[in-house]
Backbone as a chain_set.jsonl record, in Angstrom:
{"seq": "MDHLGIDKFHVLGHSRGGGVAMQLALNFQDRIQSLILADPGIRTKKQLTEGLAGRRESLKYIVTGEVEKGAQIFVDLVSGAGTYEKMVPWFKEMVHDNVHTLLVQKIEPPFLIEDKNLEGLDNLIPICLIGGGASPEPFPSIVKELHDMWSASEYHTIEQASHGMNLSHPHMFNEIVANHVNKNKKG", "coords": {"N": [[181.304, 48.121, 111.063], [182.772, 46.372, 109.559], [183.678, 48.063, 107.541], [185.539, 49.506, 108.943], [187.346, 47.563, 109.429], [187.147, 46.061, 111.72], [186.711, 43.216, 113.562], [185.71, 42.016, 115.962], [183.848, 43.506, 118.608], [183.015, 45.758, 121.329], [179.89, 46.805, 122.538], [178.112, 49.645, 123.412], [175.18, 50.972, 124.675], [173.141, 53.667, 125.422], [170.126, 54.879, 126.738], [168.015, 55.645, 124.083], [169.857, 54.486, 122.388], [170.224, 52.033, 123.541], [168.371, 50.234, 122.504], [169.289, 50.031, 119.874], [171.825, 48.949, 120.408], [170.996, 46.477, 121.441], [169.835, 45.325, 119.181], [172.101, 45.039, 117.554], [173.533, 43.246, 119.136], [171.895, 40.97, 119.054], [171.782, 40.403, 116.335], [174.45, 40.102, 115.598], [175.844, 38.231, 117.249], [178.132, 36.625, 117.234], [180.148, 38.412, 116.832], [180.238, 40.252, 118.823], [181.975, 41.373, 121.588], [181.304, 42.241, 124.139], [178.405, 43.543, 125.817], [177.077, 46.606, 126.804], [174.724, 48.227, 128.645], [173.156, 51.186, 129.435], [170.721, 52.575, 131.392], [168.791, 51.628, 129.408], [166.728, 52.407, 126.596], [164.582, 50.536, 126.195], [161.606, 48.606, 126.473], [158.88, 47.05, 128.356], [155.729, 45.936, 127.055], [153.746, 47.147, 128.57], [155.115, 49.293, 129.824], [155.808, 50.737, 127.57], [153.312, 51.659, 126.643], [152.574, 53.239, 128.871], [154.445, 55.325, 128.73], [153.823, 56.78, 126.473], [152.04, 59.046, 126.526], [153.459, 61.271, 127.645], [155.519, 61.543, 125.757], [154.042, 62.113, 123.47], [152.934, 64.568, 124.221], [155.255, 66.148, 124.403], [156.146, 66.031, 121.725], [154.022, 67.312, 120.478], [154.341, 69.996, 121.132], [156.844, 70.442, 119.995], [156.481, 70.061, 117.193], [154.747, 72.15, 116.698], [156.341, 74.307, 116.853], [157.085, 75.173, 119.362], [159.644, 74.597, 120.599], [161.338, 74.815, 122.825], [159.562, 74.377, 125.027], [158.673, 71.755, 124.385], [161.115, 70.365, 124.459], [161.787, 70.707, 127.159], [159.721, 69.246, 128.403], [160.315, 66.673, 127.464], [162.997, 66.168, 128.424], [162.577, 66.396, 131.21], [160.865, 64.244, 131.454], [162.468, 61.982, 130.965], [164.607, 62.356, 132.71], [163.708, 63.286, 135.142], [161.523, 65.414, 137.011], [161.968, 68.904, 136.699], [164.562, 68.867, 135.867], [165.355, 69.954, 133.364], [165.369, 72.738, 133.732], [167.598, 73.062, 135.334], [169.726, 72.522, 133.685], [172.806, 73.22, 132.019], [173.695, 75.835, 129.653], [175.021, 74.748, 127.304], [174.151, 72.143, 127.267], [171.38, 72.373, 126.928], [171.446, 73.447, 124.413], [172.441, 71.298, 122.923], [170.296, 69.522, 123.279], [168.316, 70.904, 121.889], [169.437, 70.845, 119.316], [169.139, 68.193, 118.724], [166.456, 67.558, 118.995], [164.752, 67.032, 116.93], [165.06, 64.312, 116.426], [163.175, 63.001, 117.931], [160.938, 62.901, 116.396], [161.574, 60.939, 114.54], [161.827, 58.754, 116.248], [159.191, 58.323, 116.784], [158.232, 56.816, 114.702], [159.819, 54.61, 114.7], [160.125, 51.072, 115.241], [159.462, 49.775, 118.469], [161.838, 48.42, 120.841], [161.282, 45.592, 122.589], [161.257, 44.171, 125.865], [160.082, 41.734, 126.264], [160.816, 40.077, 124.245], [161.647, 36.926, 123.293], [164.108, 36.226, 122.34], [165.969, 37.335, 123.969], [166.38, 35.916, 126.306], [168.824, 34.115, 128.022], [170.894, 35.377, 126.73], [172.936, 36.45, 128.2], [174.563, 34.319, 128.687], [175.893, 33.979, 126.381], [177.079, 36.373, 125.662], [179.077, 38.653, 127.437], [177.52, 40.818, 129.705], [176.907, 44.098, 130.801], [175.062, 46.069, 132.955], [173.954, 49.316, 133.612], [172.605, 51.652, 135.811], [171.01, 54.721, 136.711], [170.97, 55.966, 139.951], [169.119, 57.91, 140.618], [167.433, 57.952, 138.479], [164.339, 58.351, 136.779], [161.31, 56.36, 136.709], [160.592, 54.634, 133.687], [163.148, 53.564, 133.888], [164.732, 52.437, 136.186], [163.237, 50.099, 136.663], [163.438, 48.81, 134.224], [166.197, 48.201, 134.019], [166.435, 46.511, 136.234], [164.628, 44.437, 135.556], [165.978, 43.414, 133.324], [168.364, 42.56, 134.517], [167.324, 40.618, 136.237], [166.467, 38.782, 134.337], [168.888, 38.239, 133.07], [170.928, 36.75, 134.815], [173.674, 36.427, 134.972], [174.715, 38.801, 134.325], [176.587, 41.88, 134.895], [175.714, 44.35, 137.286], [175.303, 47.676, 137.867], [174.813, 50.566, 139.806], [174.732, 53.982, 139.622], [174.861, 56.006, 142.085], [172.927, 58.86, 142.999], [172.932, 59.789, 140.452], [171.101, 60.672, 137.564], [169.24, 59.899, 134.586], [170.999, 60.989, 132.684], [173.577, 60.036, 133.3], [176.127, 59.587, 132.214], [177.001, 62.105, 131.608], [176.681, 63.597, 133.97], [178.088, 62.197, 135.905], [180.723, 61.408, 134.832], [183.244, 60.214, 135.475], [182.714, 57.999, 137.152], [180.937, 56.566, 135.497], [182.539, 56.089, 133.171], [184.564, 54.617, 134.337], [183.235, 52.232, 135.15], [182.547, 51.305, 132.583], [185.1, 51.008, 131.352], [186.346, 49.113, 133.084], [184.654, 46.92, 132.638], [185.013, 46.432, 129.873], [187.827, 45.97, 129.806], [187.932, 43.621, 131.32], [186.723, 41.848, 129.639], [188.149, 41.511, 127.273], [189.063, 40.04, 124.246], [191.283, 38.104, 122.396]], "CA": [[182.555, 47.645, 111.609], [183.53, 45.829, 108.438], [184.302, 49.182, 106.85], [186.706, 49.919, 109.722], [188.262, 46.435, 109.603], [187.033, 45.558, 113.105], [185.975, 41.946, 113.558], [184.986, 41.849, 117.25], [183.738, 44.823, 119.219], [182.159, 45.975, 122.473], [178.801, 47.708, 122.187], [177.519, 50.376, 124.527], [173.971, 51.679, 124.319], [172.491, 54.438, 126.479], [168.826, 55.425, 126.38], [167.55, 55.124, 122.782], [170.918, 53.644, 121.861], [170.097, 50.708, 124.124], [167.65, 49.411, 121.549], [170.244, 49.835, 118.787], [172.806, 48.002, 120.904], [170.363, 45.16, 121.517], [169.709, 44.779, 117.801], [173.457, 44.595, 117.153], [173.909, 42.055, 119.921], [171.108, 39.84, 118.602], [172.11, 40.141, 114.911], [175.89, 39.815, 115.388], [176.358, 37.683, 118.493], [179.477, 36.095, 117.079], [181.133, 39.517, 116.716], [180.152, 41.112, 120.019], [182.812, 40.949, 122.735], [180.477, 42.444, 125.316], [177.287, 44.477, 125.675], [176.914, 47.519, 127.968], [173.46, 48.963, 128.51], [172.967, 52.163, 130.495], [169.347, 53.042, 131.326], [168.402, 51.442, 127.986], [165.391, 52.793, 126.15], [163.806, 49.383, 125.762], [160.46, 48.596, 127.365], [157.848, 46.039, 128.275], [154.587, 46.525, 126.356], [153.045, 48.03, 129.525], [155.918, 50.513, 129.965], [155.715, 51.468, 126.342], [152.028, 52.346, 126.645], [152.579, 54.262, 129.89], [155.306, 56.427, 128.36], [153.387, 57.452, 125.233], [151.393, 60.337, 126.742], [154.455, 62.295, 127.79], [156.203, 61.741, 124.466], [153.102, 62.808, 122.576], [152.84, 65.993, 124.625], [156.497, 66.755, 123.994], [156.142, 66.172, 120.231], [152.994, 68.301, 120.129], [154.968, 71.32, 121.239], [157.976, 70.545, 119.058], [156.001, 70.213, 115.819], [154.069, 73.439, 116.523], [157.324, 75.357, 116.951], [157.42, 75.497, 120.753], [160.716, 73.631, 120.805], [161.813, 74.91, 124.24], [158.583, 73.657, 125.886], [158.749, 70.31, 124.077], [162.394, 69.826, 124.96], [161.683, 70.678, 128.625], [158.866, 68.125, 128.788], [161.027, 65.437, 127.17], [164.101, 66.007, 129.352], [162.039, 66.074, 132.52], [160.274, 62.915, 131.413], [163.506, 60.937, 131.045], [165.601, 62.615, 133.758], [163.079, 63.716, 136.386], [160.915, 66.754, 136.993], [162.812, 70.023, 137.078], [165.933, 68.666, 135.382], [165.683, 70.839, 132.239], [165.659, 74.069, 134.247], [168.933, 73.056, 135.954], [170.74, 72.216, 132.682], [173.697, 74.281, 131.563], [173.328, 76.253, 128.274], [175.499, 73.863, 126.175], [173.32, 70.92, 127.231], [170.125, 72.749, 126.289], [171.699, 73.619, 122.953], [172.551, 69.923, 122.37], [168.948, 69.002, 123.226], [167.609, 71.581, 120.783], [170.006, 70.364, 118.076], [168.733, 66.801, 118.482], [165.071, 67.334, 119.318], [164.082, 66.467, 115.74], [165.106, 62.836, 116.42], [161.978, 62.468, 118.541], [159.987, 62.615, 115.306], [161.986, 59.642, 113.978], [161.496, 57.751, 117.253], [157.766, 58.086, 116.759], [157.942, 55.771, 113.731], [160.685, 53.43, 114.908], [159.494, 50.029, 116.055], [160.113, 49.684, 119.812], [162.539, 47.189, 121.236], [160.546, 45.135, 123.753], [161.929, 43.245, 126.75], [159.421, 40.414, 126.168], [161.402, 39.327, 123.143], [162.231, 35.667, 123.785], [165.525, 36.134, 121.885], [166.826, 37.915, 124.979], [166.652, 34.938, 127.356], [170.059, 33.404, 127.89], [171.892, 36.156, 126.03], [174.071, 36.69, 129.1], [175.413, 33.136, 128.601], [176.612, 34.068, 125.104], [177.796, 37.625, 125.592], [179.166, 39.32, 128.752], [176.609, 41.975, 129.724], [177.002, 45.048, 131.939], [173.912, 46.951, 133.072], [174.226, 50.516, 134.445], [171.438, 52.461, 136.087], [171.193, 55.904, 137.55], [170.255, 55.828, 141.204], [168.042, 58.868, 140.663], [166.716, 57.905, 137.211], [162.927, 58.106, 136.984], [160.745, 55.209, 136.037], [160.698, 53.212, 133.91], [164.532, 53.087, 133.803], [165.141, 51.462, 137.222], [162.501, 48.844, 136.437], [163.985, 48.141, 133.011], [167.502, 47.635, 134.364], [166.17, 45.402, 137.163], [164.059, 43.329, 134.795], [167.011, 42.812, 132.493], [169.271, 41.837, 135.415], [166.602, 39.412, 136.669], [166.488, 37.826, 133.204], [170.276, 37.9, 132.789], [171.55, 36.652, 136.128], [175.129, 36.454, 134.831], [175.116, 40.174, 133.945], [177.009, 42.806, 135.926], [174.667, 45.323, 137.58], [175.88, 48.794, 138.595], [173.972, 51.753, 140.0], [175.521, 55.181, 139.931], [174.023, 56.733, 143.036], [172.759, 60.281, 142.806], [172.914, 60.134, 139.007], [169.852, 60.438, 136.857], [169.375, 59.29, 133.259], [172.184, 61.503, 132.001], [174.686, 59.658, 134.187], [177.402, 59.7, 131.51], [177.386, 63.503, 131.647], [176.704, 64.118, 135.338], [179.077, 61.439, 136.666], [181.517, 60.752, 133.81], [184.315, 59.403, 135.966], [182.187, 56.717, 137.572], [180.411, 55.907, 134.314], [183.653, 55.596, 132.348], [185.291, 53.566, 135.129], [182.479, 50.992, 135.008], [182.666, 50.843, 131.19], [186.476, 50.577, 131.134], [186.55, 47.845, 133.791], [183.938, 45.821, 131.938], [185.703, 46.173, 128.596], [189.122, 45.304, 130.087], [187.69, 42.268, 131.827], [186.137, 41.036, 128.574], [188.929, 41.599, 126.054], [189.334, 38.728, 123.625], [192.213, 38.087, 121.311]], "C": [[183.402, 47.002, 110.505], [184.308, 46.912, 107.735], [185.579, 49.633, 107.601], [187.687, 48.769, 109.953], [188.239, 45.866, 111.001], [186.146, 44.342, 113.113], [185.128, 41.806, 114.816], [184.968, 43.212, 117.968], [182.824, 44.776, 120.444], [181.086, 46.985, 122.042], [178.218, 48.34, 123.439], [176.29, 51.142, 124.006], [173.361, 52.377, 125.543], [171.177, 54.979, 125.937], [168.331, 54.803, 125.059], [168.598, 54.189, 122.153], [170.905, 52.238, 122.442], [169.387, 49.744, 123.204], [168.506, 49.064, 120.344], [171.281, 48.806, 119.19], [172.22, 46.583, 121.022], [170.217, 44.526, 120.166], [171.061, 44.272, 117.311], [173.821, 43.293, 117.845], [173.166, 40.802, 119.41], [171.504, 39.444, 117.155], [173.539, 39.708, 114.677], [176.562, 39.218, 116.633], [177.772, 37.172, 118.409], [180.55, 37.189, 117.012], [181.152, 40.451, 117.933], [181.021, 40.567, 121.141], [182.071, 41.14, 124.04], [179.44, 43.5, 124.995], [177.161, 45.29, 126.937], [175.657, 48.321, 127.701], [173.308, 49.879, 129.697], [171.561, 52.791, 130.381], [168.798, 52.892, 129.928], [166.959, 51.81, 127.736], [164.623, 51.649, 125.521], [162.731, 49.192, 126.824], [159.721, 47.248, 127.336], [156.696, 46.727, 127.499], [153.855, 47.516, 127.288], [153.798, 49.354, 129.66], [155.853, 51.378, 128.729], [154.424, 52.29, 126.263], [152.02, 53.477, 127.673], [153.4, 55.503, 129.518], [154.837, 57.253, 127.183], [152.813, 58.843, 125.493], [152.413, 61.469, 126.868], [155.21, 62.569, 126.519], [155.308, 62.474, 123.504], [152.984, 64.278, 122.905], [154.089, 66.74, 124.184], [156.51, 67.041, 122.495], [155.159, 67.249, 119.796], [153.596, 69.685, 120.116], [156.102, 71.489, 120.226], [157.478, 70.827, 117.621], [155.276, 71.519, 115.619], [155.028, 74.602, 116.739], [157.727, 75.767, 118.369], [158.484, 74.488, 121.233], [161.207, 73.642, 122.267], [160.867, 74.152, 125.18], [158.621, 72.159, 125.642], [159.988, 69.657, 124.612], [162.356, 69.715, 126.488], [160.807, 69.475, 129.07], [159.62, 66.818, 128.592], [162.16, 65.191, 128.186], [163.598, 65.683, 130.76], [161.403, 64.701, 132.585], [161.337, 61.824, 131.616], [164.505, 61.125, 132.182], [165.035, 63.083, 135.107], [162.621, 65.14, 136.323], [161.929, 67.793, 137.44], [164.236, 69.922, 136.524], [166.285, 69.701, 134.296], [166.064, 72.237, 132.741], [167.078, 74.159, 134.826], [170.059, 72.843, 134.92], [171.502, 73.453, 132.281], [173.364, 74.616, 130.1], [173.809, 75.298, 127.187], [174.664, 72.615, 126.12], [171.967, 71.233, 126.561], [170.298, 72.908, 124.792], [171.773, 72.256, 122.288], [171.15, 69.326, 122.247], [168.197, 69.628, 122.067], [168.116, 71.091, 119.424], [169.507, 68.94, 117.724], [167.244, 66.533, 118.694], [164.292, 66.761, 118.141], [164.125, 64.944, 115.7], [163.896, 62.208, 117.104], [160.938, 62.142, 117.494], [160.298, 61.272, 114.666], [161.625, 58.542, 114.951], [160.01, 57.37, 117.195], [157.409, 56.955, 115.765], [158.807, 54.515, 113.842], [159.928, 52.327, 115.668], [160.219, 49.916, 117.398], [160.819, 48.372, 119.993], [161.924, 46.769, 122.565], [161.338, 44.07, 124.548], [161.333, 41.826, 126.605], [160.023, 39.508, 125.084], [162.132, 38.094, 123.669], [163.672, 35.473, 123.348], [166.498, 36.605, 122.983], [167.21, 36.895, 126.041], [167.927, 34.188, 127.029], [171.165, 34.158, 127.152], [173.137, 36.365, 126.86], [175.02, 35.442, 129.167], [176.243, 33.111, 127.34], [177.524, 35.29, 125.025], [177.886, 38.202, 127.008], [178.344, 40.618, 128.697], [176.824, 42.815, 130.985], [175.792, 45.984, 131.874], [174.258, 48.111, 134.008], [172.921, 51.299, 134.558], [171.786, 53.671, 136.877], [170.376, 55.763, 138.797], [169.101, 56.789, 141.358], [167.231, 58.914, 139.367], [165.23, 57.658, 137.508], [162.48, 56.842, 136.314], [160.474, 55.577, 134.571], [162.133, 52.675, 133.988], [164.978, 52.139, 134.899], [164.464, 50.091, 137.065], [163.082, 48.099, 135.255], [165.319, 47.485, 133.35], [167.335, 46.434, 135.31], [165.598, 44.22, 136.413], [165.103, 42.63, 133.936], [168.008, 42.003, 133.37], [168.605, 40.556, 135.928], [166.617, 38.355, 135.58], [167.909, 37.339, 132.918], [171.064, 37.848, 134.084], [173.083, 36.711, 136.092], [175.625, 37.882, 134.519], [175.658, 40.939, 135.184], [175.904, 43.867, 136.106], [175.275, 46.456, 138.417], [174.846, 49.904, 138.683], [174.887, 52.897, 140.346], [174.618, 56.034, 140.795], [174.034, 58.218, 142.746], [172.795, 60.731, 141.339], [171.538, 59.82, 138.447], [170.177, 59.823, 135.455], [170.602, 59.746, 132.533], [173.483, 61.237, 132.77], [176.053, 59.817, 133.542], [177.895, 61.134, 131.492], [177.552, 64.012, 133.071], [177.776, 63.448, 136.205], [180.02, 60.654, 135.708], [182.617, 59.852, 134.349], [183.816, 58.016, 136.372], [181.669, 55.91, 136.386], [181.531, 55.275, 133.489], [184.458, 54.523, 133.047], [184.554, 52.229, 135.027], [182.617, 50.427, 133.611], [184.055, 50.26, 130.981], [186.775, 49.254, 131.832], [185.879, 46.687, 133.111], [184.648, 45.442, 130.655], [187.057, 45.476, 128.853], [188.971, 43.882, 130.557], [187.255, 41.311, 130.71], [186.858, 41.193, 127.236], [189.185, 40.179, 125.563], [190.308, 38.947, 122.473], [192.71, 39.399, 120.928]], "O": [[184.629, 47.092, 110.536], [185.466, 46.714, 107.369], [186.553, 50.076, 106.991], [188.727, 48.952, 110.585], [189.213, 45.248, 111.432], [184.979, 44.406, 112.727], [183.938, 41.504, 114.726], [185.945, 43.961, 117.935], [181.982, 43.889, 120.582], [181.362, 47.904, 121.271], [177.876, 47.651, 124.4], [176.373, 51.867, 123.014], [173.102, 51.744, 126.566], [171.118, 55.477, 124.814], [168.241, 53.581, 124.94], [168.251, 53.223, 121.473], [171.524, 51.337, 121.876], [169.751, 48.57, 123.124], [168.46, 47.94, 119.846], [171.59, 47.896, 118.422], [172.905, 45.605, 120.725], [170.445, 43.327, 120.007], [171.148, 43.195, 116.721], [174.344, 42.365, 117.229], [173.742, 39.716, 119.344], [171.543, 38.259, 116.826], [173.834, 39.031, 113.692], [177.66, 39.613, 117.025], [178.534, 37.262, 119.372], [181.74, 36.895, 117.127], [182.003, 41.335, 118.032], [180.83, 39.437, 121.591], [182.181, 40.317, 124.949], [179.574, 44.253, 124.03], [177.138, 44.732, 128.034], [175.532, 49.001, 126.682], [173.325, 49.426, 130.841], [171.255, 53.456, 129.391], [168.385, 53.873, 129.309], [166.082, 51.555, 128.561], [164.075, 51.789, 124.427], [162.933, 49.583, 127.973], [159.907, 46.432, 126.433], [156.702, 47.945, 127.318], [153.407, 48.577, 126.853], [153.186, 50.421, 129.616], [155.844, 52.606, 128.819], [154.439, 53.457, 125.871], [151.514, 54.562, 127.386], [153.078, 56.61, 129.949], [155.392, 58.319, 126.915], [153.093, 59.755, 124.716], [152.241, 62.521, 126.253], [155.517, 63.724, 126.224], [155.763, 63.369, 122.792], [152.939, 65.13, 122.017], [153.995, 67.846, 123.65], [156.84, 68.144, 122.059], [155.426, 68.006, 118.863], [153.377, 70.458, 119.183], [156.285, 72.572, 119.67], [157.99, 71.712, 116.937], [155.18, 71.986, 114.484], [154.599, 75.754, 116.803], [158.606, 76.61, 118.551], [158.254, 73.668, 122.122], [161.454, 72.589, 122.854], [161.316, 73.379, 126.027], [158.605, 71.375, 126.591], [159.946, 68.551, 125.149], [162.842, 68.732, 127.047], [161.154, 68.779, 130.025], [159.575, 65.943, 129.457], [162.253, 64.098, 128.745], [164.133, 64.795, 131.423], [161.396, 64.063, 133.637], [161.117, 60.864, 132.354], [165.177, 60.174, 132.581], [165.772, 63.255, 136.079], [163.24, 65.98, 135.669], [162.651, 67.601, 138.418], [165.031, 70.842, 136.718], [167.383, 70.258, 134.304], [166.995, 72.847, 132.215], [167.686, 75.229, 134.804], [171.233, 72.976, 135.266], [170.964, 74.558, 132.207], [172.812, 73.779, 129.386], [173.075, 75.054, 126.23], [174.469, 72.059, 125.039], [171.478, 70.459, 125.738], [169.419, 72.554, 124.005], [171.227, 72.071, 121.2], [170.834, 68.695, 121.238], [167.503, 68.924, 121.334], [167.332, 70.937, 118.488], [169.47, 68.559, 116.554], [166.81, 65.387, 118.583], [163.284, 66.081, 118.334], [163.309, 64.331, 115.012], [163.608, 61.029, 116.896], [160.143, 61.219, 117.668], [159.383, 60.541, 114.288], [161.157, 57.486, 114.527], [159.631, 56.243, 117.516], [156.426, 56.238, 115.953], [158.566, 53.507, 113.177], [159.189, 52.608, 116.612], [161.448, 49.958, 117.45], [160.464, 47.355, 119.397], [162.025, 47.493, 123.555], [161.991, 43.2, 123.972], [162.037, 40.837, 126.809], [159.748, 38.309, 125.042], [163.115, 38.209, 124.401], [164.387, 34.649, 123.917], [167.693, 36.311, 122.931], [168.288, 37.008, 126.625], [168.104, 33.688, 125.918], [172.259, 33.624, 126.97], [174.247, 36.448, 126.333], [176.145, 35.545, 129.657], [177.184, 32.326, 127.224], [178.591, 35.252, 124.412], [176.879, 38.241, 127.715], [178.467, 41.404, 127.758], [176.91, 42.285, 132.093], [175.541, 46.613, 130.846], [174.803, 47.89, 135.089], [172.237, 51.57, 133.571], [172.752, 53.665, 137.639], [169.185, 55.466, 138.716], [168.187, 56.532, 142.141], [166.425, 59.824, 139.178], [164.895, 56.856, 138.379], [163.175, 56.304, 135.451], [160.158, 56.729, 134.271], [162.329, 51.468, 134.137], [165.563, 51.103, 134.584], [165.08, 49.055, 137.315], [163.203, 46.874, 135.291], [165.543, 46.326, 133.0], [168.05, 45.442, 135.17], [166.048, 43.093, 136.619], [165.114, 41.404, 133.832], [168.429, 40.908, 132.997], [169.262, 39.521, 136.039], [166.764, 37.166, 135.865], [168.115, 36.177, 132.568], [171.786, 38.788, 134.416], [173.709, 37.019, 137.106], [176.832, 38.121, 134.459], [175.261, 40.692, 136.323], [175.237, 44.225, 135.135], [175.711, 46.227, 139.545], [174.096, 50.144, 137.737], [175.717, 52.798, 141.25], [173.716, 56.707, 140.294], [175.042, 58.765, 142.298], [172.698, 61.923, 141.044], [170.904, 58.831, 138.814], [171.271, 59.304, 135.228], [171.21, 58.952, 131.814], [174.356, 62.099, 132.871], [177.029, 60.141, 134.218], [179.098, 61.363, 131.372], [178.472, 64.781, 133.348], [178.307, 64.064, 137.13], [180.103, 59.427, 135.763], [182.906, 58.819, 133.746], [184.397, 56.997, 136.0], [181.932, 54.712, 136.282], [181.482, 54.092, 133.153], [184.977, 53.613, 132.401], [185.192, 51.193, 134.836], [182.785, 49.219, 133.443], [184.187, 49.14, 130.487], [187.391, 48.368, 131.239], [186.446, 45.6, 133.008], [184.86, 44.26, 130.382], [187.383, 44.498, 128.181], [189.792, 43.024, 130.23], [187.41, 40.097, 130.837], [186.248, 41.025, 126.18], [189.476, 39.263, 126.332], [190.154, 39.876, 121.68], [193.518, 39.509, 120.005]]}, "num_chains": 1, "name": "protein.A"}
């Protein structure tokens, strides 16, 4: 942001980007105008352990060259069984173009909800939480746990949307984001 000459900014993190957004919020609290987390890819230790088997299976296929099978397992894991088959060609192409990032995620340290630095963050930064009404576990539990911890946070559910809510329901998603940003403009 310094490079762009931006002093204060709003941060939005979806899925894996939720962990990145959390790191920004914790490291630069004085520069964050607000934080928006949509089905963030942060976990409790228990959720992290429970999700490893599916990710490992997905990676196994990807590294052995069965990218289609690995991508299908991963998308269905985060968006619900059968989702990959319903995806339009451009979405599948995007998944294939980015599937290599799963290898990087394997070595990234996880962002855990148990982090005591999170308590009271909603008193320092306005927070908006967005969940997909049809998102598979652990996403609904993650959003609920964060809202329980951050009672001052906004909590929105986009009904009938799964994890890819920003693509499947862009109008509702963008309306929530725009309303939150407009409500929390500073200087």
